[in-house]
Coordinates of N, CA and C in Angstrom, one line a residue:
V814 N 11.3 8.9 155.6 CA 10.7 8.0 156.5 C 11.2 8.3 157.9
Q815 N 10.2 8.3 158.8 CA 10.6 8.5 160.2 C 10.0 7.4 161.1
L816 N 10.8 6.8 162.0 CA 10.3 5.9 162.9 C 10.6 6.4 164.3
V817 N 9.5 6.4 165.1 CA 9.6 6.9 166.5 C 9.2 5.8 167.5
E818 N 10.1 5.4 168.3 CA 9.8 4.4 169.3 C 9.4 5.1 170.6
S819 N 8.6 4.4 171.4 CA 8.1 4.9 172.7 C 7.8 3.7 173.6
G820 N 7.7 3.9 174.9 CA 7.3 2.9 175.8 C 8.4 2.3 176.7
G821 N 9.6 2.8 176.4 CA 10.7 2.3 177.2 C 10.6 2.9 178.6
A822 N 11.1 2.1 179.6 CA 11.0 2.6 181.0 C 11.9 1.7 181.9
L823 N 11.9 2.1 183.2 CA 12.6 1.3 184.2 C 11.5 0.4 184.8
V824 N 11.8 -0.9 184.8 CA 10.8 -1.9 185.3 C 11.6 -3.0 186.1
Q825 N 10.9 -3.5 187.1 CA 11.5 -4.6 187.9 C 11.5 -5.9 187.1
A826 N 12.4 -6.8 187.5 CA 12.4 -8.1 186.9 C 11.1 -8.8 187.1
G827 N 10.7 -9.5 186.0 CA 9.4 -10.2 186.1 C 8.2 -9.3 185.5
G828 N 8.5 -8.0 185.3 CA 7.5 -7.1 184.8 C 7.3 -7.2 183.3
S829 N 6.4 -6.3 182.8 CA 6.1 -6.3 181.4 C 6.2 -4.9 180.9
L830 N 6.5 -4.7 179.6 CA 6.4 -3.5 178.9 C 5.9 -3.7 177.5
R831 N 5.3 -2.7 176.9 CA 5.0 -2.7 175.5 C 5.6 -1.5 174.8
L832 N 6.4 -1.8 173.9 CA 7.1 -0.8 173.1 C 6.2 -0.5 171.8
S833 N 6.2 0.7 171.4 CA 5.6 1.1 170.1 C 6.5 1.7 169.2
C834 N 6.3 1.6 167.9 CA 7.1 2.2 166.8 C 6.2 2.7 165.8
A835 N 6.1 4.0 165.7 CA 5.2 4.7 164.8 C 6.0 5.1 163.5
A836 N 5.5 4.7 162.4 CA 6.2 5.0 161.1 C 5.4 6.1 160.4
S837 N 6.2 7.0 159.7 CA 5.6 8.0 158.9 C 6.4 8.3 157.7
G838 N 5.8 8.8 156.6 CA 6.5 9.0 155.4 C 6.3 7.9 154.4
D839 N 6.9 8.1 153.2 CA 6.7 7.1 152.1 C 7.7 6.0 152.3
T840 N 7.2 4.8 152.7 CA 8.1 3.7 153.0 C 8.4 2.9 151.8
G841 N 7.8 3.3 150.6 CA 8.2 2.6 149.4 C 7.8 1.1 149.5
S842 N 8.8 0.3 149.2 CA 8.6 -1.2 149.2 C 9.0 -1.8 150.5
S843 N 9.4 -1.0 151.4 CA 9.8 -1.6 152.7 C 8.6 -1.8 153.6
H844 N 8.4 -3.1 153.9 CA 7.2 -3.4 154.7 C 7.4 -4.2 155.9
A845 N 8.5 -4.8 156.0 CA 8.8 -5.6 157.2 C 9.3 -4.7 158.3
M846 N 8.9 -5.0 159.5 CA 9.3 -4.2 160.6 C 10.0 -5.1 161.6
G847 N 11.1 -4.6 162.2 CA 11.9 -5.4 163.1 C 12.2 -4.6 164.3
W848 N 12.5 -5.4 165.4 CA 13.0 -4.8 166.6 C 14.4 -5.4 166.9
F849 N 15.3 -4.5 167.2 CA 16.7 -4.8 167.6 C 17.0 -4.2 169.0
R850 N 18.0 -4.6 169.6 CA 18.4 -4.0 170.9 C 19.9 -3.9 171.0
Q851 N 20.3 -2.8 171.7 CA 21.7 -2.6 171.9 C 22.0 -2.6 173.4
P852 N 22.5 -3.6 174.0 CA 22.8 -3.7 175.4 C 23.9 -2.8 175.8
P853 N 24.1 -2.5 177.1 CA 25.2 -1.6 177.6 C 26.6 -2.0 177.1
V854 N 26.7 -3.3 177.0 CA 28.0 -3.9 176.5 C 27.7 -4.9 175.5
G855 N 28.3 -4.8 174.3 CA 28.1 -5.8 173.3 C 27.5 -5.2 172.0
E856 N 27.2 -6.0 171.1 CA 26.7 -5.5 169.8 C 25.2 -5.5 169.7
R857 N 24.7 -4.9 168.7 CA 23.3 -4.8 168.5 C 22.7 -6.2 168.2
E858 N 21.6 -6.5 168.8 CA 21.1 -7.9 168.7 C 19.7 -7.8 168.1
F859 N 19.4 -8.8 167.3 CA 18.0 -9.0 166.8 C 17.1 -9.5 167.9
V860 N 15.9 -8.9 167.8 CA 14.8 -9.3 168.8 C 13.7 -10.1 168.1
A861 N 13.0 -9.3 167.1 CA 11.9 -9.9 166.4 C 11.6 -9.1 165.2
A862 N 10.9 -9.7 164.2 CA 10.5 -9.1 163.0 C 9.1 -9.6 162.6
I863 N 8.4 -8.7 161.8 CA 7.1 -9.1 161.3 C 6.9 -8.6 159.9
G864 N 6.2 -9.4 159.1 CA 5.9 -9.0 157.8 C 4.7 -8.1 157.7
W865 N 4.4 -7.7 156.4 CA 3.3 -6.7 156.2 C 2.0 -7.1 156.7
N866 N 1.6 -8.4 156.5 CA 0.3 -8.9 156.9 C 0.2 -9.4 158.3
G867 N 1.3 -9.3 159.0 CA 1.3 -9.8 160.4 C 1.4 -11.3 160.6
A868 N 1.3 -12.0 159.5 CA 1.3 -13.5 159.7 C 2.7 -14.0 159.8
D869 N 3.6 -13.4 159.1 CA 5.0 -13.8 159.1 C 5.8 -13.1 160.3
T870 N 6.2 -13.9 161.2 CA 7.0 -13.4 162.3 C 8.2 -14.2 162.5
Y871 N 9.2 -13.6 163.1 CA 10.5 -14.3 163.4 C 11.1 -13.7 164.7
Y872 N 11.5 -14.6 165.6 CA 12.0 -14.2 166.9 C 13.4 -14.8 167.1
E873 N 14.1 -14.0 167.9 CA 15.4 -14.5 168.4 C 15.0 -15.7 169.3
P874 N 15.5 -16.9 169.0 CA 15.1 -18.1 169.8 C 15.4 -18.0 171.3
S875 N 16.5 -17.3 171.7 CA 16.9 -17.3 173.1 C 15.9 -16.5 173.9
L876 N 14.9 -15.8 173.3 CA 13.9 -15.1 174.1 C 12.9 -16.0 174.7
N877 N 12.8 -17.2 174.2 CA 12.0 -18.3 174.8 C 10.5 -17.9 174.9
G878 N 10.0 -17.2 173.9 CA 8.6 -16.8 173.8 C 8.2 -15.7 174.7
R879 N 9.1 -15.0 175.3 CA 8.7 -14.0 176.3 C 8.2 -12.7 175.6
F880 N 8.6 -12.5 174.3 CA 8.3 -11.3 173.6 C 7.3 -11.6 172.5
T881 N 6.4 -10.7 172.1 CA 5.5 -10.8 171.0 C 5.5 -9.6 170.2
I882 N 5.7 -9.7 168.9 CA 5.7 -8.6 167.9 C 4.3 -8.6 167.2
S883 N 3.8 -7.4 167.0 CA 2.6 -7.2 166.3 C 2.6 -5.9 165.6
R884 N 1.6 -5.7 164.7 CA 1.5 -4.4 164.0 C 0.1 -4.0 163.7
D885 N -0.2 -2.7 163.6 CA -1.5 -2.2 163.2 C -1.2 -1.3 162.0
N886 N -1.5 -1.8 160.8 CA -1.2 -1.1 159.6 C -2.0 0.2 159.5
A887 N -3.2 0.2 160.0 CA -4.1 1.4 160.0 C -3.4 2.5 160.7
K888 N -2.6 2.2 161.7 CA -1.9 3.2 162.5 C -0.5 3.3 162.1
N889 N 0.0 2.5 161.2 CA 1.4 2.5 160.8 C 2.3 2.3 162.0
T890 N 1.9 1.4 162.9 CA 2.6 1.2 164.1 C 2.9 -0.3 164.4
A891 N 4.1 -0.5 164.9 CA 4.4 -1.9 165.3 C 4.6 -1.9 166.8
Y892 N 4.4 -3.0 167.4 CA 4.5 -3.1 168.8 C 5.4 -4.3 169.2
L893 N 6.0 -4.2 170.4 CA 6.7 -5.3 171.0 C 6.3 -5.5 172.4
Q894 N 5.5 -6.5 172.7 CA 5.1 -6.8 174.0 C 6.2 -7.7 174.7
M895 N 6.7 -7.2 175.8 CA 7.8 -7.9 176.5 C 7.3 -8.3 177.9
N896 N 7.3 -9.6 178.1 CA 6.8 -10.2 179.4 C 8.0 -10.9 180.1
S897 N 7.8 -11.1 181.4 CA 8.8 -11.8 182.2 C 10.2 -11.2 182.0
L898 N 10.3 -9.9 182.1 CA 11.5 -9.2 181.8 C 12.6 -9.6 182.8
E899 N 13.8 -9.6 182.2 CA 15.0 -10.0 183.0 C 16.0 -8.9 183.0
P900 N 16.9 -8.8 183.9 CA 18.0 -7.8 183.9 C 18.8 -7.8 182.6
G901 N 18.9 -9.0 182.0 CA 19.6 -9.1 180.7 C 18.9 -8.5 179.6
D902 N 17.7 -8.1 179.7 CA 16.9 -7.5 178.7 C 17.2 -6.0 178.6
T903 N 18.0 -5.5 179.6 CA 18.3 -4.0 179.6 C 19.1 -3.7 178.4
A904 N 18.5 -2.7 177.7 CA 19.1 -2.3 176.4 C 18.4 -1.1 175.8
V905 N 18.9 -0.4 174.8 CA 18.2 0.5 174.0 C 17.5 -0.3 172.9
Y906 N 16.2 -0.2 172.7 CA 15.5 -0.9 171.8 C 15.2 -0.1 170.6
Y907 N 15.5 -0.6 169.4 CA 15.3 0.1 168.1 C 14.3 -0.6 167.2
C908 N 13.5 0.2 166.6 CA 12.7 -0.5 165.5 C 13.3 -0.1 164.2
A909 N 13.0 -0.9 163.2 CA 13.6 -0.7 161.9 C 12.6 -1.2 160.8
L910 N 12.7 -0.6 159.6 CA 11.8 -0.9 158.5 C 12.6 -1.4 157.3
G911 N 12.2 -2.6 156.8 CA 13.0 -3.1 155.7 C 12.2 -3.9 154.7
D912 N 12.9 -4.7 153.9 CA 12.3 -5.5 152.9 C 11.9 -6.9 153.2
A913 N 12.6 -7.4 154.3 CA 12.4 -8.8 154.6 C 12.3 -9.1 156.1
V914 N 11.6 -10.1 156.4 CA 11.5 -10.5 157.8 C 12.7 -11.3 158.1
A915 N 13.7 -10.6 158.7 CA 15.0 -11.3 158.8 C 15.7 -10.7 160.0
P916 N 16.7 -11.5 160.6 CA 17.4 -11.0 161.7 C 18.7 -10.2 161.4
V917 N 18.8 -9.8 160.2 CA 20.0 -9.1 159.7 C 19.9 -7.6 159.6
P918 N 20.6 -6.9 160.4 CA 20.4 -5.4 160.4 C 20.6 -4.7 159.0
D919 N 21.5 -5.3 158.2 CA 21.8 -4.6 156.9 C 20.6 -4.7 156.0
L920 N 19.6 -5.6 156.3 CA 18.4 -5.7 155.4 C 17.4 -4.6 155.7
Y921 N 17.6 -3.8 156.7 CA 16.6 -2.8 157.1 C 17.1 -1.4 156.6
D922 N 16.2 -0.7 156.0 CA 16.6 0.6 155.4 C 16.5 1.8 156.4
Y923 N 15.5 1.7 157.3 CA 15.2 2.9 158.1 C 15.2 2.4 159.6
W924 N 15.7 3.3 160.4 CA 15.9 3.0 161.9 C 15.3 4.2 162.7
G925 N 14.8 3.8 163.9 CA 14.4 4.8 164.8 C 15.5 5.2 165.7
Q926 N 15.3 6.1 166.6 CA 16.3 6.6 167.5 C 16.5 5.8 168.8
G927 N 15.6 4.9 169.0 CA 15.7 4.0 170.1 C 15.0 4.5 171.4
T928 N 14.6 3.5 172.2 CA 14.0 3.8 173.5 C 14.6 2.9 174.6
Q929 N 14.9 3.5 175.7 CA 15.7 2.8 176.8 C 14.8 1.9 177.6
V930 N 15.2 0.7 177.7 CA 14.5 -0.3 178.7 C 15.5 -0.7 179.7
T931 N 15.2 -0.5 181.0 CA 16.1 -0.9 182.0 C 15.3 -1.8 183.0
V932 N 15.8 -3.0 183.2 CA 15.2 -4.0 184.1 C 16.0 -4.1 185.3
S933 N 15.5 -3.8 186.5 CA 16.2 -3.9 187.7 C 15.9 -5.3 188.4
S934 N 16.9 -5.8 189.1 CA 16.8 -7.1 189.8 C 16.2 -7.0 191.2

């Protein structure tokens, strides 16, 4: 299984970005897709996750509804729409594929290489 993120960029505070995560290979029973982020200082943080049918979603509450996760199964791709970006959102963003819609990294079996998002003030 290979996950490839794209869409990271340098953006000003208040701006928006959409990240993509394209999956390929035999994912077996892993159907939930999640987004995590690694800030310059600190541990990896959960951002959002989505189930196979797109109806089940889970967000980090502190994001206050600024981010939206979605997926297109026909394209084997998940997306993260990020609005009202803040400097504190600066991080490497990773997508992951796992068995459950959950904020726990250990529940995800496959990870991408990450894409850098930098938000300037």
